[in-house]
PDB file of C-alpha atoms and ligand atoms in Angstrom:
ATOM      1  CA  MET A   1     -34.693  -5.627 -25.531  1.00  0.00           C
ATOM      2  CA  GLY A   2     -34.197  -2.621 -23.322  1.00  0.00           C
ATOM      3  CA  ALA A   3     -33.327  -4.912 -20.420  1.00  0.00           C
ATOM      4  CA  LEU A   4     -30.767  -6.731 -22.572  1.00  0.00           C
ATOM      5  CA  ILE A   5     -29.031  -3.409 -23.541  1.00  0.00           C
ATOM      6  CA  GLU A   6     -29.162  -2.362 -19.843  1.00  0.00           C
ATOM      7  CA  ALA A   7     -27.520  -5.579 -18.771  1.00  0.00           C
ATOM      8  CA  ARG A   8     -24.905  -5.273 -21.577  1.00  0.00           C
ATOM      9  CA  ASP A   9     -24.077  -1.678 -20.549  1.00  0.00           C
ATOM     10  CA  ALA A  10     -23.815  -2.722 -16.879  1.00  0.00           C
ATOM     11  CA  TYR A  11     -21.347  -5.579 -17.918  1.00  0.00           C
ATOM     12  CA  MET A  12     -19.396  -2.992 -19.977  1.00  0.00           C
ATOM     13  CA  ARG A  13     -19.185  -0.563 -17.099  1.00  0.00           C
ATOM     14  CA  GLY A  14     -17.873  -3.505 -14.863  1.00  0.00           C
ATOM     15  CA  VAL A  15     -15.260  -4.492 -17.462  1.00  0.00           C
ATOM     16  CA  ALA A  16     -14.093  -0.793 -17.775  1.00  0.00           C
ATOM     17  CA  LYS A  17     -13.843  -0.500 -14.048  1.00  0.00           C
ATOM     18  CA  GLU A  18     -11.911  -3.711 -13.641  1.00  0.00           C
ATOM     19  CA  ARG A  19      -9.534  -2.665 -16.479  1.00  0.00           C
ATOM     20  CA  ALA A  20      -8.913   0.654 -14.730  1.00  0.00           C
ATOM     21  CA  ARG A  21      -8.112  -1.184 -11.404  1.00  0.00           C
ATOM     22  CA  ILE A  22      -5.725  -3.438 -13.155  1.00  0.00           C
ATOM     23  CA  ALA A  23      -3.949  -0.550 -15.022  1.00  0.00           C
ATOM     24  CA  GLN A  24      -3.566   1.403 -11.668  1.00  0.00           C
ATOM     25  CA  ASP A  25      -2.374  -1.622  -9.677  1.00  0.00           C
ATOM     26  CA  LEU A  26       0.062  -2.509 -12.363  1.00  0.00           C
ATOM     27  CA  HIS A  27       1.373   1.063 -12.540  1.00  0.00           C
ATOM     28  CA  ASP A  28       1.570   1.772  -8.697  1.00  0.00           C
ATOM     29  CA  ASP A  29       2.658  -1.714  -7.539  1.00  0.00           C
ATOM     30  CA  VAL A  30       4.739  -3.336 -10.192  1.00  0.00           C
ATOM     31  CA  SER A  31       6.492  -0.121 -11.075  1.00  0.00           C
ATOM     32  CA  ALA A  32       7.373   0.602  -7.456  1.00  0.00           C
ATOM     33  CA  ARG A  33       8.875  -2.880  -7.171  1.00  0.00           C
ATOM     34  CA  LEU A  34      10.889  -2.542 -10.348  1.00  0.00           C
ATOM     35  CA  LEU A  35      12.055   0.943  -9.329  1.00  0.00           C
ATOM     36  CA  THR A  36      13.339  -0.735  -6.098  1.00  0.00           C
ATOM     37  CA  SER A  37      15.107  -3.364  -8.129  1.00  0.00           C
ATOM     38  CA  LEU A  38      17.100  -0.675  -9.950  1.00  0.00           C
ATOM     39  CA  HIS A  39      18.679   0.326  -6.652  1.00  0.00           C
ATOM     40  CA  ARG A  40      19.807  -3.192  -5.640  1.00  0.00           C
ATOM     41  CA  ARG A  41      23.514  -3.808  -5.533  1.00  0.00           C
ATOM     42  CA  SER A  42      23.232  -7.632  -5.781  1.00  0.00           C
ATOM     43  CA  ALA A  43      21.953  -9.608  -8.663  1.00  0.00           C
ATOM     44  CA  ASP A  44      20.300 -12.080  -6.322  1.00  0.00           C
ATOM     45  CA  MET A  45      18.113  -9.315  -4.621  1.00  0.00           C
ATOM     46  CA  MET A  46      17.214  -8.044  -8.108  1.00  0.00           C
ATOM     47  CA  ARG A  47      16.136 -11.456  -9.193  1.00  0.00           C
ATOM     48  CA  LYS A  48      14.062 -11.693  -6.090  1.00  0.00           C
ATOM     49  CA  ASP A  49      12.361  -8.403  -6.866  1.00  0.00           C
ATOM     50  CA  VAL A  50      11.656  -9.423 -10.500  1.00  0.00           C
ATOM     51  CA  ARG A  51      10.104 -12.797  -9.163  1.00  0.00           C
ATOM     52  CA  GLU A  52       7.929 -10.758  -6.712  1.00  0.00           C
ATOM     53  CA  ALA A  53       6.914  -8.339  -9.424  1.00  0.00           C
ATOM     54  CA  MET A  54       5.763 -11.374 -11.494  1.00  0.00           C
ATOM     55  CA  ALA A  55       3.830 -12.768  -8.559  1.00  0.00           C
ATOM     56  CA  ASP A  56       2.211  -9.356  -8.155  1.00  0.00           C
ATOM     57  CA  ILE A  57       1.195  -9.250 -11.790  1.00  0.00           C
ATOM     58  CA  ARG A  58      -0.444 -12.670 -11.354  1.00  0.00           C
ATOM     59  CA  THR A  59      -2.380 -11.574  -8.255  1.00  0.00           C
ATOM     60  CA  ILE A  60      -3.409  -8.339  -9.846  1.00  0.00           C
ATOM     61  CA  VAL A  61      -4.891  -9.881 -12.950  1.00  0.00           C
ATOM     62  CA  ALA A  62      -6.325 -13.025 -11.053  1.00  0.00           C
ATOM     63  CA  ASP A  63      -9.919 -12.696  -9.872  1.00  0.00           C
ATOM     64  CA  THR A  64      -9.227 -12.593  -6.196  1.00  0.00           C
ATOM     65  CA  ALA A  65     -11.630  -9.801  -5.271  1.00  0.00           C
ATOM     66  CA  GLN A  66     -13.496 -11.934  -2.831  1.00  0.00           C
ATOM     67  CA  THR A  67     -10.535 -13.041  -0.687  1.00  0.00           C
ATOM     68  CA  TRP A  68     -10.602 -12.054   2.946  1.00  0.00           C
ATOM     69  CA  ARG A  69      -7.550 -12.527   5.069  1.00  0.00           C
ATOM     70  CA  PRO A  70      -6.767 -11.834   8.821  1.00  0.00           C
ATOM     71  CA  MET A  71      -5.720  -8.323   9.481  1.00  0.00           C
ATOM     72  CA  GLU A  72      -2.356  -9.470  11.031  1.00  0.00           C
ATOM     73  CA  GLU A  73      -1.554 -11.632   8.021  1.00  0.00           C
ATOM     74  CA  VAL A  74      -2.133  -8.503   5.705  1.00  0.00           C
ATOM     75  CA  LEU A  75       0.048  -6.306   7.898  1.00  0.00           C
ATOM     76  CA  ALA A  76       2.824  -8.891   8.103  1.00  0.00           C
ATOM     77  CA  ASP A  77       3.000  -9.033   4.289  1.00  0.00           C
ATOM     78  CA  ILE A  78       3.098  -5.290   4.040  1.00  0.00           C
ATOM     79  CA  ARG A  79       5.744  -5.203   6.785  1.00  0.00           C
ATOM     80  CA  PHE A  80       7.797  -7.744   5.002  1.00  0.00           C
ATOM     81  CA  GLU A  81       7.827  -5.986   1.744  1.00  0.00           C
ATOM     82  CA  THR A  82       8.523  -2.657   3.413  1.00  0.00           C
ATOM     83  CA  MET A  83      11.566  -4.095   5.097  1.00  0.00           C
ATOM     84  CA  ASN A  84      12.819  -5.575   1.891  1.00  0.00           C
ATOM     85  CA  ARG A  85      12.304  -2.249   0.071  1.00  0.00           C
ATOM     86  CA  LEU A  86      13.965   0.058   2.609  1.00  0.00           C
ATOM     87  CA  GLU A  87      17.034  -2.230   2.790  1.00  0.00           C
ATOM     88  CA  ALA A  88      17.684  -1.198  -0.927  1.00  0.00           C
ATOM     89  CA  TYR A  89      17.762   2.430   0.180  1.00  0.00           C
ATOM     90  CA  ASP A  90      19.825   1.859   3.429  1.00  0.00           C
ATOM     91  CA  ILE A  91      16.925   3.225   5.459  1.00  0.00           C
ATOM     92  CA  ALA A  92      16.330   1.444   8.844  1.00  0.00           C
ATOM     93  CA  LEU A  93      12.817   0.336   9.651  1.00  0.00           C
ATOM     94  CA  ASP A  94      11.417   0.336  13.158  1.00  0.00           C
ATOM     95  CA  TRP A  95       8.182  -1.758  12.838  1.00  0.00           C
ATOM     96  CA  PRO A  96       7.595  -4.059  15.816  1.00  0.00           C
ATOM     97  CA  VAL A  97       6.313  -7.537  14.744  1.00  0.00           C
ATOM     98  CA  LEU A  98       2.861  -8.339  15.796  1.00  0.00           C
ATOM     99  CA  ASP A  99       2.224 -11.729  17.473  1.00  0.00           C
ATOM    100  CA  ALA A 100       0.011 -14.300  15.798  1.00  0.00           C
ATOM    101  CA  PRO A 101      -3.500 -13.115  15.007  1.00  0.00           C
ATOM    102  CA  GLN A 102      -4.949 -11.520  18.207  1.00  0.00           C
ATOM    103  CA  THR A 103      -8.074 -10.132  16.661  1.00  0.00           C
ATOM    104  CA  SER A 104     -10.840 -11.537  14.480  1.00  0.00           C
ATOM    105  CA  TYR A 105     -10.564  -8.627  12.060  1.00  0.00           C
ATOM    106  CA  VAL A 106     -10.269  -9.500   8.364  1.00  0.00           C
ATOM    107  CA  ILE A 107      -9.386  -7.310   5.316  1.00  0.00           C
ATOM    108  CA  ASP A 108     -10.623  -7.949   1.871  1.00  0.00           C
ATOM    109  CA  TYR A 109      -8.487  -8.175  -1.196  1.00  0.00           C
ATOM    110  CA  ALA A 110      -9.282  -4.734  -2.485  1.00  0.00           C
ATOM    111  CA  THR A 111      -8.575  -2.949   0.776  1.00  0.00           C
ATOM    112  CA  ALA A 112      -5.412  -4.941   1.239  1.00  0.00           C
ATOM    113  CA  ARG A 113      -4.162  -3.808  -2.174  1.00  0.00           C
ATOM    114  CA  HIS A 114      -5.060  -0.182  -1.487  1.00  0.00           C
ATOM    115  CA  LEU A 115      -3.381  -0.273   1.942  1.00  0.00           C
ATOM    116  CA  LEU A 116      -0.239  -1.786   0.355  1.00  0.00           C
ATOM    117  CA  SER A 117      -0.115   0.805  -2.362  1.00  0.00           C
ATOM    118  CA  ILE A 118      -0.533   3.590   0.184  1.00  0.00           C
ATOM    119  CA  VAL A 119       2.379   2.333   2.270  1.00  0.00           C
ATOM    120  CA  ARG A 120       4.485   1.786  -0.825  1.00  0.00           C
ATOM    121  CA  GLU A 121       3.862   5.372  -2.037  1.00  0.00           C
ATOM    122  CA  LEU A 122       4.692   6.842   1.349  1.00  0.00           C
ATOM    123  CA  LEU A 123       7.992   4.914   1.471  1.00  0.00           C
ATOM    124  CA  SER A 124       8.798   5.835  -2.164  1.00  0.00           C
ATOM    125  CA  ASN A 125       8.409   9.427  -0.921  1.00  0.00           C
ATOM    126  CA  VAL A 126      10.639   8.813   2.031  1.00  0.00           C
ATOM    127  CA  ALA A 127      13.253   7.323  -0.325  1.00  0.00           C
ATOM    128  CA  LYS A 128      13.009  10.021  -2.955  1.00  0.00           C
ATOM    129  CA  HIS A 129      12.481  13.278  -0.889  1.00  0.00           C
ATOM    130  CA  ALA A 130      13.117  12.810   2.868  1.00  0.00           C
ATOM    131  CA  GLU A 131      16.885  12.228   3.110  1.00  0.00           C
ATOM    132  CA  ALA A 132      15.942  10.074   6.176  1.00  0.00           C
ATOM    133  CA  SER A 133      17.888   7.261   7.800  1.00  0.00           C
ATOM    134  CA  ARG A 134      15.076   5.752   9.724  1.00  0.00           C
ATOM    135  CA  VAL A 135      11.331   5.140   9.250  1.00  0.00           C
ATOM    136  CA  SER A 136       8.991   3.985  12.118  1.00  0.00           C
ATOM    137  CA  VAL A 137       5.558   2.405  11.599  1.00  0.00           C
ATOM    138  CA  GLU A 138       3.258   2.243  14.571  1.00  0.00           C
ATOM    139  CA  VAL A 139       0.049   0.159  14.280  1.00  0.00           C
ATOM    140  CA  GLU A 140      -2.864   0.629  16.537  1.00  0.00           C
ATOM    141  CA  VAL A 141      -6.245  -1.053  16.476  1.00  0.00           C
ATOM    142  CA  ASP A 142      -8.845   1.085  18.325  1.00  0.00           C
ATOM    143  CA  ALA A 143     -12.615   0.850  18.401  1.00  0.00           C
ATOM    144  CA  GLY A 144     -12.749  -1.034  15.039  1.00  0.00           C
ATOM    145  CA  ARG A 145     -10.247   1.220  13.353  1.00  0.00           C
ATOM    146  CA  LEU A 146      -6.708   0.311  12.105  1.00  0.00           C
ATOM    147  CA  LYS A 147      -4.340   3.208  12.426  1.00  0.00           C
ATOM    148  CA  LEU A 148      -0.975   3.282  10.866  1.00  0.00           C
ATOM    149  CA  ARG A 149       1.452   6.164  11.763  1.00  0.00           C
ATOM    150  CA  ILE A 150       4.440   6.230   9.363  1.00  0.00           C
ATOM    151  CA  SER A 151       7.151   8.742  10.462  1.00  0.00           C
ATOM    152  CA  ASP A 152      10.608   9.417   9.095  1.00  0.00           C
ATOM    153  CA  ASP A 153      13.521  11.377  10.469  1.00  0.00           C
ATOM    154  CA  GLY A 154      14.216  13.338   7.318  1.00  0.00           C
ATOM    155  CA  ILE A 155      13.938  16.993   6.331  1.00  0.00           C
ATOM    156  CA  GLY A 156      10.190  17.132   6.848  1.00  0.00           C
ATOM    157  CA  LEU A 157       7.445  17.911   4.390  1.00  0.00           C
ATOM    158  CA  ASN A 158       7.435  21.407   3.201  1.00  0.00           C
ATOM    159  CA  ALA A 159       3.941  22.921   3.960  1.00  0.00           C
ATOM    160  CA  GLU A 160       4.233  24.730   0.579  1.00  0.00           C
ATOM    161  CA  ALA A 161       4.998  21.488  -1.358  1.00  0.00           C
ATOM    162  CA  GLU A 162       2.502  20.768  -4.101  1.00  0.00           C
ATOM    163  CA  TRP A 163       0.874  17.385  -3.856  1.00  0.00           C
ATOM    164  CA  GLY A 164       1.703  15.299  -6.939  1.00  0.00           C
ATOM    165  CA  ASN A 165       0.036  12.193  -8.145  1.00  0.00           C
ATOM    166  CA  GLY A 166       1.599  10.148  -5.402  1.00  0.00           C
ATOM    167  CA  LEU A 167      -0.169  11.885  -2.534  1.00  0.00           C
ATOM    168  CA  LEU A 168      -3.258  12.600  -4.506  1.00  0.00           C
ATOM    169  CA  ASN A 169      -3.514   8.913  -5.427  1.00  0.00           C
ATOM    170  CA  THR A 170      -2.908   7.994  -1.796  1.00  0.00           C
ATOM    171  CA  SER A 171      -5.637  10.292  -0.477  1.00  0.00           C
ATOM    172  CA  ARG A 172      -8.063   9.003  -3.157  1.00  0.00           C
ATOM    173  CA  ARG A 173      -7.278   5.295  -2.286  1.00  0.00           C
ATOM    174  CA  ALA A 174      -7.807   5.973   1.420  1.00  0.00           C
ATOM    175  CA  ALA A 175     -11.234   7.541   0.550  1.00  0.00           C
ATOM    176  CA  LEU A 176     -12.117   4.427  -1.601  1.00  0.00           C
ATOM    177  CA  ILE A 177     -11.680   2.261   1.447  1.00  0.00           C
ATOM    178  CA  LYS A 178     -13.581   4.578   3.630  1.00  0.00           C
ATOM    179  CA  GLY A 179     -10.451   5.574   5.318  1.00  0.00           C
ATOM    180  CA  ASP A 180      -8.589   8.735   6.241  1.00  0.00           C
ATOM    181  CA  PHE A 181      -5.169  10.056   5.228  1.00  0.00           C
ATOM    182  CA  HIS A 182      -3.202  12.872   6.694  1.00  0.00           C
ATOM    183  CA  ILE A 183       0.375  13.987   6.207  1.00  0.00           C
ATOM    184  CA  ARG A 184       2.277  16.704   7.971  1.00  0.00           C
ATOM    185  CA  ARG A 185       5.633  17.940   8.976  1.00  0.00           C
ATOM    186  CA  GLY A 186       6.619  16.555  12.548  1.00  0.00           C
ATOM    187  CA  GLU A 187       8.976  18.051  15.042  1.00  0.00           C
ATOM    188  CA  VAL A 188      11.422  15.755  13.182  1.00  0.00           C
ATOM    189  CA  GLY A 189      10.754  14.595   9.596  1.00  0.00           C
ATOM    190  CA  THR A 190       7.311  13.893   8.171  1.00  0.00           C
ATOM    191  CA  ILE A 191       4.295  12.019   9.837  1.00  0.00           C
ATOM    192  CA  ALA A 192       1.757  10.259   7.771  1.00  0.00           C
ATOM    193  CA  LEU A 193      -1.490   8.806   9.414  1.00  0.00           C
ATOM    194  CA  VAL A 194      -3.556   6.187   7.522  1.00  0.00           C
ATOM    195  CA  GLU A 195      -6.729   5.044   9.138  1.00  0.00           C
ATOM    196  CA  ILE A 196      -9.414   2.448   7.920  1.00  0.00           C
ATOM    197  CA  GLY A 197     -12.421   0.882   9.347  1.00  0.00           C
ATOM    198  CA  LEU A 198     -12.261  -2.839  10.081  1.00  0.00           C
ATOM    199  CA  VAL A 199     -14.727  -5.635   9.805  1.00  0.00           C
ATOM    200  CA  THR A 200     -14.692  -8.897  11.840  1.00  0.00           C
ATOM    201  CA  GLY A 201     -14.442 -12.330  10.304  1.00  0.00           C
ATOM    202  CA  GLY A 202     -17.115 -14.970   9.807  1.00  0.00           C
ATOM    203  CA  ARG A 203     -15.988 -15.288   6.279  1.00  0.00           C
ATOM    204  CA  PRO A 204     -13.530 -18.092   5.528  1.00  0.00           C
ATOM    205  CA  SER A 205      -9.936 -16.833   4.986  1.00  0.00           C
ATOM    206  CA  LEU A 206      -8.394 -18.472   2.048  1.00  0.00           C
TER     207      LEU A 206
HETATM  208  N1  ATP B   1       8.432  11.944   3.464  1.00  0.00           N
HETATM  209  C1  ATP B   1       8.677  13.093   2.796  1.00  0.00           C
HETATM  210  N2  ATP B   1       9.644  13.973   3.298  1.00  0.00           N
HETATM  211  C2  ATP B   1       9.857  15.235   2.642  1.00  0.00           C
HETATM  212  N3  ATP B   1       9.061  15.659   1.549  1.00  0.00           N
HETATM  213  C3  ATP B   1       8.126  14.912   1.189  1.00  0.00           C
HETATM  214  C4  ATP B   1       7.865  13.580   1.845  1.00  0.00           C
HETATM  215  N4  ATP B   1       6.689  13.078   1.146  1.00  0.00           N
HETATM  216  C5  ATP B   1       6.362  13.948   0.255  1.00  0.00           C
HETATM  217  N5  ATP B   1       7.168  15.012   0.199  1.00  0.00           N
HETATM  218  C6  ATP B   1       7.055  16.262  -0.610  1.00  0.00           C
HETATM  219  O1  ATP B   1       5.660  16.225  -1.045  1.00  0.00           O
HETATM  220  C7  ATP B   1       5.698  16.435  -2.628  1.00  0.00           C
HETATM  221  C8  ATP B   1       4.524  15.656  -3.119  1.00  0.00           C
HETATM  222  O2  ATP B   1       4.672  14.195  -2.993  1.00  0.00           O
HETATM  223  P1  ATP B   1       4.002  13.322  -4.120  1.00  0.00           P
HETATM  224  O3  ATP B   1       4.146  11.872  -3.709  1.00  0.00           O
HETATM  225  O4  ATP B   1       2.550  13.688  -4.376  1.00  0.00           O
HETATM  226  O5  ATP B   1       4.657  13.609  -5.458  1.00  0.00           O
HETATM  227  P2  ATP B   1       6.113  13.114  -6.002  1.00  0.00           P
HETATM  228  O6  ATP B   1       6.678  12.155  -5.009  1.00  0.00           O
HETATM  229  O7  ATP B   1       7.074  14.384  -6.152  1.00  0.00           O
HETATM  230  O8  ATP B   1       5.780  12.506  -7.436  1.00  0.00           O
HETATM  231  P3  ATP B   1       4.926  11.190  -7.696  1.00  0.00           P
HETATM  232  O9  ATP B   1       3.673  11.656  -8.245  1.00  0.00           O
HETATM  233  O10 ATP B   1       5.786  10.387  -8.753  1.00  0.00           O
HETATM  234  O11 ATP B   1       4.667  10.485  -6.466  1.00  0.00           O
HETATM  235  C9  ATP B   1       6.999  15.772  -2.974  1.00  0.00           C
HETATM  236  O12 ATP B   1       7.411  16.328  -4.162  1.00  0.00           O
HETATM  237  C10 ATP B   1       7.930  16.279  -1.786  1.00  0.00           C
HETATM  238  O13 ATP B   1       8.353  17.581  -1.980  1.00  0.00           O
HETATM  239 MG1   MG B   2       5.562  10.382  -4.585  1.00  0.00          MG
END
């Protein structure tokens, strides 16, 4: 009997955790997309955002937690979405395209979603606070670590600025994927650094 109750409790904890993940992903990802959509000038672009938001909802609620994809593919998706979003704000993006997969690094579904949410929040911040005209994203893979350096040419992060939910969530997400997150004022604008550990393939990518 005790074992049964324990099993049920473990199951309920799993359900609660999954529910929290879905709520957070819906809030952070789908809301960011719809917010971008409000800034579109063309109805066609708006429709595209809405279709992408619907696709996002499908992925978020689907049980895809075991999916591993090549690192380059995950980054290409994030780059594509970033380009698309910044266009709505008239901010230029400087993010060189990587060639076809050059490494055997893979990224799991949960890590990919956290990474995407982190980049989304940092760009929402640039759009909301930075008064920037350009964002640069530098990607480096070094000793099994993926490093993203996201910088803008705006007014720069005020050292006194209080961290809100956005930066706190970003930092928490980075910790969840055993990564690091730093943000500071640069000589020009703001510089954010996101770093995560990578694993090599061996698992089939779907
Ligand atoms: N790229 C940036 N350039 C200038 N200031 C920034 C930049 N990013 C963040 N900030 C400052 O840091 C503060 C905290 O950011 P944070 O994302 O935590 O909160 P927020 O964007 O104000 O609200 P939300 O919780 O909805 O994200 C911002 O209010 C802003 O003052
Ligand atoms: Mg924010």
